[in-house]
PDB file of C-alpha atoms in Angstrom:
ATOM      1  CA  ASP A   1      28.582   2.926   6.373  1.00  0.00           C
ATOM      2  CA  THR A   2      25.889   5.141   4.876  1.00  0.00           C
ATOM      3  CA  GLU A   3      28.039   7.591   2.969  1.00  0.00           C
ATOM      4  CA  VAL A   4      27.050   9.487  -0.117  1.00  0.00           C
ATOM      5  CA  THR A   5      29.893  11.614  -1.470  1.00  0.00           C
ATOM      6  CA  GLN A   6      29.341  14.739  -3.541  1.00  0.00           C
ATOM      7  CA  THR A   7      31.782  16.918  -5.446  1.00  0.00           C
ATOM      8  CA  PRO A   8      32.431  19.776  -5.680  1.00  0.00           C
ATOM      9  CA  LYS A   9      31.239  21.196  -2.390  1.00  0.00           C
ATOM     10  CA  HIS A  10      31.065  24.695  -3.872  1.00  0.00           C
ATOM     11  CA  LEU A  11      30.670  25.771  -7.484  1.00  0.00           C
ATOM     12  CA  VAL A  12      30.374  29.208  -9.009  1.00  0.00           C
ATOM     13  CA  MET A  13      29.453  29.303 -12.680  1.00  0.00           C
ATOM     14  CA  GLY A  14      28.413  31.831 -15.273  1.00  0.00           C
ATOM     15  CA  MET A  15      25.194  31.569 -17.198  1.00  0.00           C
ATOM     16  CA  THR A  16      26.990  30.386 -20.330  1.00  0.00           C
ATOM     17  CA  ASN A  17      29.141  27.766 -18.605  1.00  0.00           C
ATOM     18  CA  LYS A  18      28.805  23.998 -18.659  1.00  0.00           C
ATOM     19  CA  LYS A  19      29.629  22.211 -15.438  1.00  0.00           C
ATOM     20  CA  SER A  20      28.786  18.963 -13.690  1.00  0.00           C
ATOM     21  CA  LEU A  21      27.992  17.857 -10.175  1.00  0.00           C
ATOM     22  CA  LYS A  22      29.092  14.381  -9.177  1.00  0.00           C
ATOM     23  CA  CYS A  23      27.788  11.894  -6.653  1.00  0.00           C
ATOM     24  CA  GLU A  24      29.073   8.512  -5.546  1.00  0.00           C
ATOM     25  CA  GLN A  25      27.879   5.768  -3.206  1.00  0.00           C
ATOM     26  CA  HIS A  26      29.388   2.378  -2.505  1.00  0.00           C
ATOM     27  CA  MET A  27      26.607   0.880  -0.438  1.00  0.00           C
ATOM     28  CA  GLY A  28      25.135  -1.179  -3.280  1.00  0.00           C
ATOM     29  CA  HIS A  29      22.052   1.010  -3.297  1.00  0.00           C
ATOM     30  CA  ARG A  30      19.805   0.569  -6.307  1.00  0.00           C
ATOM     31  CA  ALA A  31      18.205   4.002  -6.360  1.00  0.00           C
ATOM     32  CA  MET A  32      19.851   7.425  -6.537  1.00  0.00           C
ATOM     33  CA  TYR A  33      18.282  10.852  -6.373  1.00  0.00           C
ATOM     34  CA  TRP A  34      18.920  14.517  -7.072  1.00  0.00           C
ATOM     35  CA  TYR A  35      17.231  17.132  -4.907  1.00  0.00           C
ATOM     36  CA  LYS A  36      17.369  20.925  -5.018  1.00  0.00           C
ATOM     37  CA  GLN A  37      17.119  22.944  -1.813  1.00  0.00           C
ATOM     38  CA  LYS A  38      16.587  26.682  -1.567  1.00  0.00           C
ATOM     39  CA  ALA A  39      17.229  28.587   1.626  1.00  0.00           C
ATOM     40  CA  LYS A  40      14.802  27.888   4.462  1.00  0.00           C
ATOM     41  CA  LYS A  41      12.888  25.313   2.409  1.00  0.00           C
ATOM     42  CA  PRO A  42      12.782  21.519   2.412  1.00  0.00           C
ATOM     43  CA  PRO A  43      14.514  19.693  -0.441  1.00  0.00           C
ATOM     44  CA  GLU A  44      12.585  19.351  -3.690  1.00  0.00           C
ATOM     45  CA  LEU A  45      12.909  16.189  -5.748  1.00  0.00           C
ATOM     46  CA  MET A  46      14.365  16.594  -9.231  1.00  0.00           C
ATOM     47  CA  PHE A  47      15.247  13.121 -10.546  1.00  0.00           C
ATOM     48  CA  VAL A  48      15.242   9.496  -9.470  1.00  0.00           C
ATOM     49  CA  TYR A  49      17.275   6.682 -10.984  1.00  0.00           C
ATOM     50  CA  SER A  50      16.247   3.124 -10.228  1.00  0.00           C
ATOM     51  CA  TYR A  51      18.572   0.342 -11.356  1.00  0.00           C
ATOM     52  CA  GLU A  52      20.500   2.941 -13.381  1.00  0.00           C
ATOM     53  CA  LYS A  53      17.429   4.012 -15.336  1.00  0.00           C
ATOM     54  CA  LEU A  54      15.666   7.334 -14.992  1.00  0.00           C
ATOM     55  CA  SER A  55      12.386   6.572 -13.266  1.00  0.00           C
ATOM     56  CA  ILE A  56      11.186   9.969 -12.081  1.00  0.00           C
ATOM     57  CA  ASN A  57      11.719  13.397 -13.644  1.00  0.00           C
ATOM     58  CA  GLU A  58       9.838  16.080 -11.746  1.00  0.00           C
ATOM     59  CA  SER A  59       9.399  18.339 -14.775  1.00  0.00           C
ATOM     60  CA  VAL A  60      12.882  19.761 -14.372  1.00  0.00           C
ATOM     61  CA  PRO A  61      14.069  22.227 -17.063  1.00  0.00           C
ATOM     62  CA  SER A  62      16.314  20.722 -19.710  1.00  0.00           C
ATOM     63  CA  ARG A  63      19.244  22.896 -18.614  1.00  0.00           C
ATOM     64  CA  PHE A  64      19.626  20.224 -15.914  1.00  0.00           C
ATOM     65  CA  SER A  65      20.630  16.868 -17.386  1.00  0.00           C
ATOM     66  CA  PRO A  66      21.130  13.832 -15.159  1.00  0.00           C
ATOM     67  CA  GLU A  67      23.313  10.872 -16.005  1.00  0.00           C
ATOM     68  CA  CYS A  68      23.886   7.554 -14.248  1.00  0.00           C
ATOM     69  CA  PRO A  69      27.081   5.998 -15.697  1.00  0.00           C
ATOM     70  CA  ASN A  70      26.895   2.988 -13.373  1.00  0.00           C
ATOM     71  CA  SER A  71      25.228   1.800 -10.210  1.00  0.00           C
ATOM     72  CA  SER A  72      27.569   3.793  -7.956  1.00  0.00           C
ATOM     73  CA  LEU A  73      27.719   7.123  -9.781  1.00  0.00           C
ATOM     74  CA  LEU A  74      25.266   9.875 -10.518  1.00  0.00           C
ATOM     75  CA  ASN A  75      26.027  13.112 -12.340  1.00  0.00           C
ATOM     76  CA  LEU A  76      24.066  16.278 -12.885  1.00  0.00           C
ATOM     77  CA  HIS A  77      25.144  18.218 -15.951  1.00  0.00           C
ATOM     78  CA  LEU A  78      24.470  21.943 -15.867  1.00  0.00           C
ATOM     79  CA  HIS A  79      24.226  24.225 -18.887  1.00  0.00           C
ATOM     80  CA  ALA A  80      22.888  27.728 -19.438  1.00  0.00           C
ATOM     81  CA  LEU A  81      21.670  28.075 -15.878  1.00  0.00           C
ATOM     82  CA  GLN A  82      19.920  31.118 -14.483  1.00  0.00           C
ATOM     83  CA  PRO A  83      20.737  32.991 -11.252  1.00  0.00           C
ATOM     84  CA  GLU A  84      17.531  31.583  -9.710  1.00  0.00           C
ATOM     85  CA  ASP A  85      19.055  28.104 -10.056  1.00  0.00           C
ATOM     86  CA  SER A  86      21.502  28.988  -7.300  1.00  0.00           C
ATOM     87  CA  ALA A  87      20.806  26.519  -4.505  1.00  0.00           C
ATOM     88  CA  LEU A  88      22.119  23.540  -2.577  1.00  0.00           C
ATOM     89  CA  TYR A  89      21.988  20.400  -4.725  1.00  0.00           C
ATOM     90  CA  LEU A  90      21.684  17.213  -2.737  1.00  0.00           C
ATOM     91  CA  CYS A  91      22.360  13.713  -3.944  1.00  0.00           C
ATOM     92  CA  ALA A  92      20.817  10.784  -2.117  1.00  0.00           C
ATOM     93  CA  SER A  93      20.551   7.026  -2.377  1.00  0.00           C
ATOM     94  CA  SER A  94      18.445   4.177  -1.034  1.00  0.00           C
ATOM     95  CA  GLN A  95      18.665   0.412  -0.983  1.00  0.00           C
ATOM     96  CA  ASP A  96      15.415   0.044  -2.886  1.00  0.00           C
ATOM     97  CA  PRO A  97      13.561   2.143  -5.457  1.00  0.00           C
ATOM     98  CA  PRO A  98      10.689   4.368  -4.303  1.00  0.00           C
ATOM     99  CA  GLY A  99       7.536   2.714  -3.053  1.00  0.00           C
ATOM    100  CA  ARG A 100       9.143  -0.114  -1.085  1.00  0.00           C
ATOM    101  CA  SER A 101       8.177  -0.502   2.542  1.00  0.00           C
ATOM    102  CA  GLY A 102      11.008   0.130   4.980  1.00  0.00           C
ATOM    103  CA  ASN A 103      13.110   2.043   2.482  1.00  0.00           C
ATOM    104  CA  THR A 104      15.471   4.703   3.860  1.00  0.00           C
ATOM    105  CA  ILE A 105      17.001   7.568   1.876  1.00  0.00           C
ATOM    106  CA  TYR A 106      20.506   8.763   2.761  1.00  0.00           C
ATOM    107  CA  PHE A 107      21.770  12.172   1.701  1.00  0.00           C
ATOM    108  CA  GLY A 108      25.168  13.552   0.824  1.00  0.00           C
ATOM    109  CA  GLU A 109      26.618  16.816   2.090  1.00  0.00           C
ATOM    110  CA  GLY A 110      25.455  18.687  -0.980  1.00  0.00           C
ATOM    111  CA  SER A 111      26.975  20.955  -3.594  1.00  0.00           C
ATOM    112  CA  TRP A 112      26.457  24.686  -3.153  1.00  0.00           C
ATOM    113  CA  LEU A 113      25.863  26.194  -6.579  1.00  0.00           C
ATOM    114  CA  THR A 114      26.005  29.899  -7.331  1.00  0.00           C
ATOM    115  CA  VAL A 115      25.091  31.091 -10.820  1.00  0.00           C
ATOM    116  CA  VAL A 116      26.398  34.551 -11.690  1.00  0.00           C
TER     117      VAL A 116
ATOM    118  CA  GLY K   1      -2.414  12.739  -0.881  1.00  0.00           C
ATOM    119  CA  ASN K   2       0.498  12.210   1.461  1.00  0.00           C
ATOM    120  CA  SER K   3       1.630  15.138   3.573  1.00  0.00           C
ATOM    121  CA  VAL K   4       3.594  16.096   6.673  1.00  0.00           C
ATOM    122  CA  THR K   5       2.836  18.996   8.976  1.00  0.00           C
ATOM    123  CA  GLN K   6       5.356  20.125  11.554  1.00  0.00           C
ATOM    124  CA  MET K   7       5.396  23.032  13.919  1.00  0.00           C
ATOM    125  CA  GLU K   8       6.628  26.284  12.516  1.00  0.00           C
ATOM    126  CA  GLY K   9       9.786  27.692  13.958  1.00  0.00           C
ATOM    127  CA  PRO K  10      12.011  29.152  14.871  1.00  0.00           C
ATOM    128  CA  VAL K  11      12.256  27.524  18.264  1.00  0.00           C
ATOM    129  CA  THR K  12      14.691  29.085  20.726  1.00  0.00           C
ATOM    130  CA  LEU K  13      15.648  27.209  23.877  1.00  0.00           C
ATOM    131  CA  SER K  14      18.201  27.563  26.624  1.00  0.00           C
ATOM    132  CA  GLU K  15      20.804  24.859  27.028  1.00  0.00           C
ATOM    133  CA  GLU K  16      19.528  21.820  28.977  1.00  0.00           C
ATOM    134  CA  ALA K  17      15.888  22.638  28.221  1.00  0.00           C
ATOM    135  CA  PHE K  18      13.419  19.979  27.066  1.00  0.00           C
ATOM    136  CA  LEU K  19      12.667  19.898  23.356  1.00  0.00           C
ATOM    137  CA  THR K  20       9.506  18.852  21.559  1.00  0.00           C
ATOM    138  CA  ILE K  21       8.950  19.394  17.849  1.00  0.00           C
ATOM    139  CA  ASN K  22       5.499  18.295  16.758  1.00  0.00           C
ATOM    140  CA  CYS K  23       4.946  16.369  13.547  1.00  0.00           C
ATOM    141  CA  THR K  24       1.728  14.913  12.170  1.00  0.00           C
ATOM    142  CA  TYR K  25       1.183  13.158   8.897  1.00  0.00           C
ATOM    143  CA  THR K  26      -1.449  12.147   6.377  1.00  0.00           C
ATOM    144  CA  ALA K  27      -0.793   9.050   4.323  1.00  0.00           C
ATOM    145  CA  THR K  28      -2.498   6.015   2.897  1.00  0.00           C
ATOM    146  CA  GLY K  29      -1.294   2.665   4.100  1.00  0.00           C
ATOM    147  CA  TYR K  30       1.521   2.358   6.600  1.00  0.00           C
ATOM    148  CA  PRO K  31       4.267   4.872   5.909  1.00  0.00           C
ATOM    149  CA  SER K  32       7.774   4.868   7.306  1.00  0.00           C
ATOM    150  CA  LEU K  33       8.553   8.005   9.309  1.00  0.00           C
ATOM    151  CA  PHE K  34      11.822   9.904   9.597  1.00  0.00           C
ATOM    152  CA  TRP K  35      13.494  12.856  11.239  1.00  0.00           C
ATOM    153  CA  TYR K  36      16.352  14.446   9.339  1.00  0.00           C
ATOM    154  CA  VAL K  37      18.644  17.128  10.735  1.00  0.00           C
ATOM    155  CA  GLN K  38      20.478  19.804   8.764  1.00  0.00           C
ATOM    156  CA  TYR K  39      23.271  21.648  10.540  1.00  0.00           C
ATOM    157  CA  PRO K  40      24.266  25.069   9.180  1.00  0.00           C
ATOM    158  CA  GLY K  41      26.014  24.802   5.825  1.00  0.00           C
ATOM    159  CA  GLU K  42      25.606  21.041   5.604  1.00  0.00           C
ATOM    160  CA  GLY K  43      23.481  18.403   3.936  1.00  0.00           C
ATOM    161  CA  LEU K  44      20.727  16.324   5.511  1.00  0.00           C
ATOM    162  CA  GLN K  45      21.565  13.656   8.038  1.00  0.00           C
ATOM    163  CA  LEU K  46      19.180  10.916   9.013  1.00  0.00           C
ATOM    164  CA  LEU K  47      18.528  11.409  12.720  1.00  0.00           C
ATOM    165  CA  LEU K  48      16.102   8.572  13.416  1.00  0.00           C
ATOM    166  CA  LYS K  49      13.344   6.545  11.855  1.00  0.00           C
ATOM    167  CA  ALA K  50      10.421   4.249  12.627  1.00  0.00           C
ATOM    168  CA  THR K  51       8.803   1.864  10.188  1.00  0.00           C
ATOM    169  CA  LYS K  52       5.695   0.632  11.997  1.00  0.00           C
ATOM    170  CA  ALA K  53       3.196   1.688  14.609  1.00  0.00           C
ATOM    171  CA  ASP K  54       4.511   1.983  18.200  1.00  0.00           C
ATOM    172  CA  ASP K  55       8.130   1.801  17.030  1.00  0.00           C
ATOM    173  CA  LYS K  56      10.424   4.242  18.807  1.00  0.00           C
ATOM    174  CA  GLY K  57      13.354   5.684  16.897  1.00  0.00           C
ATOM    175  CA  SER K  58      16.246   7.087  18.894  1.00  0.00           C
ATOM    176  CA  ASN K  59      19.663   8.585  18.268  1.00  0.00           C
ATOM    177  CA  LYS K  60      21.967  11.117  19.971  1.00  0.00           C
ATOM    178  CA  GLY K  61      19.482  11.549  22.828  1.00  0.00           C
ATOM    179  CA  PHE K  62      16.593  12.294  20.472  1.00  0.00           C
ATOM    180  CA  GLU K  63      13.494  10.096  20.413  1.00  0.00           C
ATOM    181  CA  ALA K  64      10.273   9.850  18.425  1.00  0.00           C
ATOM    182  CA  THR K  65       7.448   7.315  18.650  1.00  0.00           C
ATOM    183  CA  TYR K  66       5.276   6.300  15.689  1.00  0.00           C
ATOM    184  CA  ARG K  67       1.704   6.891  16.889  1.00  0.00           C
ATOM    185  CA  LYS K  68      -0.767   5.604  14.342  1.00  0.00           C
ATOM    186  CA  GLU K  69      -3.839   6.519  16.385  1.00  0.00           C
ATOM    187  CA  THR K  70      -2.848  10.195  16.384  1.00  0.00           C
ATOM    188  CA  THR K  71      -0.855  10.055  13.097  1.00  0.00           C
ATOM    189  CA  SER K  72       2.057  11.698  14.876  1.00  0.00           C
ATOM    190  CA  PHE K  73       5.823  11.363  15.167  1.00  0.00           C
ATOM    191  CA  HIS K  74       6.903  14.072  17.611  1.00  0.00           C
ATOM    192  CA  LEU K  75      10.620  14.623  18.178  1.00  0.00           C
ATOM    193  CA  GLU K  76      11.818  14.946  21.780  1.00  0.00           C
ATOM    194  CA  LYS K  77      15.072  15.442  23.635  1.00  0.00           C
ATOM    195  CA  GLY K  78      15.413  15.744  27.361  1.00  0.00           C
ATOM    196  CA  SER K  79      18.297  18.205  27.487  1.00  0.00           C
ATOM    197  CA  VAL K  80      19.371  20.157  24.425  1.00  0.00           C
ATOM    198  CA  GLN K  81      22.860  21.453  23.772  1.00  0.00           C
ATOM    199  CA  VAL K  82      24.114  24.390  21.731  1.00  0.00           C
ATOM    200  CA  SER K  83      25.396  21.864  19.206  1.00  0.00           C
ATOM    201  CA  ASP K  84      21.798  20.747  18.530  1.00  0.00           C
ATOM    202  CA  SER K  85      21.088  24.057  16.806  1.00  0.00           C
ATOM    203  CA  ALA K  86      19.940  23.058  13.333  1.00  0.00           C
ATOM    204  CA  VAL K  87      16.905  22.658  11.103  1.00  0.00           C
ATOM    205  CA  TYR K  88      14.858  19.522  11.725  1.00  0.00           C
ATOM    206  CA  PHE K  89      12.711  17.952   8.989  1.00  0.00           C
ATOM    207  CA  CYS K  90       9.993  15.402   9.593  1.00  0.00           C
ATOM    208  CA  ALA K  91       9.381  13.172   6.574  1.00  0.00           C
ATOM    209  CA  LEU K  92       7.580  10.067   5.425  1.00  0.00           C
ATOM    210  CA  ILE K  93       7.881   7.414   2.771  1.00  0.00           C
ATOM    211  CA  ALA K  94       4.493   6.071   1.799  1.00  0.00           C
ATOM    212  CA  THR K  95       3.975   2.458   0.827  1.00  0.00           C
ATOM    213  CA  SER K  96       1.712   3.490  -2.032  1.00  0.00           C
ATOM    214  CA  GLY K  97       2.574   5.735  -4.918  1.00  0.00           C
ATOM    215  CA  ASN K  98       5.939   6.617  -6.332  1.00  0.00           C
ATOM    216  CA  THR K  99       6.937   9.690  -4.290  1.00  0.00           C
ATOM    217  CA  PRO K 100      10.210   8.857  -2.555  1.00  0.00           C
ATOM    218  CA  LEU K 101      10.066  11.180   0.424  1.00  0.00           C
ATOM    219  CA  VAL K 102       7.520  13.716   1.602  1.00  0.00           C
ATOM    220  CA  PHE K 103       8.986  16.461   3.805  1.00  0.00           C
ATOM    221  CA  GLY K 104       7.518  18.814   6.318  1.00  0.00           C
ATOM    222  CA  LYS K 105       8.560  22.452   6.035  1.00  0.00           C
ATOM    223  CA  GLY K 106      11.289  22.166   8.642  1.00  0.00           C
ATOM    224  CA  THR K 107      11.714  23.632  12.113  1.00  0.00           C
ATOM    225  CA  ARG K 108      14.732  25.755  12.947  1.00  0.00           C
ATOM    226  CA  LEU K 109      16.038  25.198  16.464  1.00  0.00           C
ATOM    227  CA  SER K 110      18.404  27.629  18.159  1.00  0.00           C
ATOM    228  CA  VAL K 111      19.884  26.665  21.512  1.00  0.00           C
ATOM    229  CA  ILE K 112      21.527  29.415  23.513  1.00  0.00           C
ATOM    230  CA  ALA K 113      24.052  28.950  26.308  1.00  0.00           C
TER     231      ALA K 113
END
């Protein structure tokens, strides 16, 4: 089983709202990721958590705030977003943190975010 | 640095045609190579992978062989179906550095009946 579950699947929010995206995996993976994908582009890395600690932050604006409550859960808190932040947000996980030979990253179905 | 180059799309094929999507890479060390598929309105699914030279990954009739001498990982399928219409991403994980996954730009495939 290589399932990464994301909720909600669709989210519409205003620029003054606060919302959260949630991600869950029960594969015992030790690394979890947030990616952002715009139309017709490959996913872009936002954050990486390794062993529940933030290990990579790709200079993401502070209106995006990640949180890893435990080894199975990953949240992305959203506040004061802009319309250009509308995108597909993908969560992913891997057995090992980045840089390990043979590592494989598995993605969830994504959360479609529209900022109005 | 590490990079992946794949053929630009879109690619349009008739059902039962042969598919090749070219992918070449630049990386230090011995990267692992992947093909991901994204169906319309969905997330990314791992299609196949290969972790060392001459390995062949295969799944759902798709195949790709890790060719170190040509730094390539071309995706092939002998007979495509309409249901194969999707965007295909070639990607690598390098054994050096901290970047989790390096993607190509993606190739959109449309299969018509």
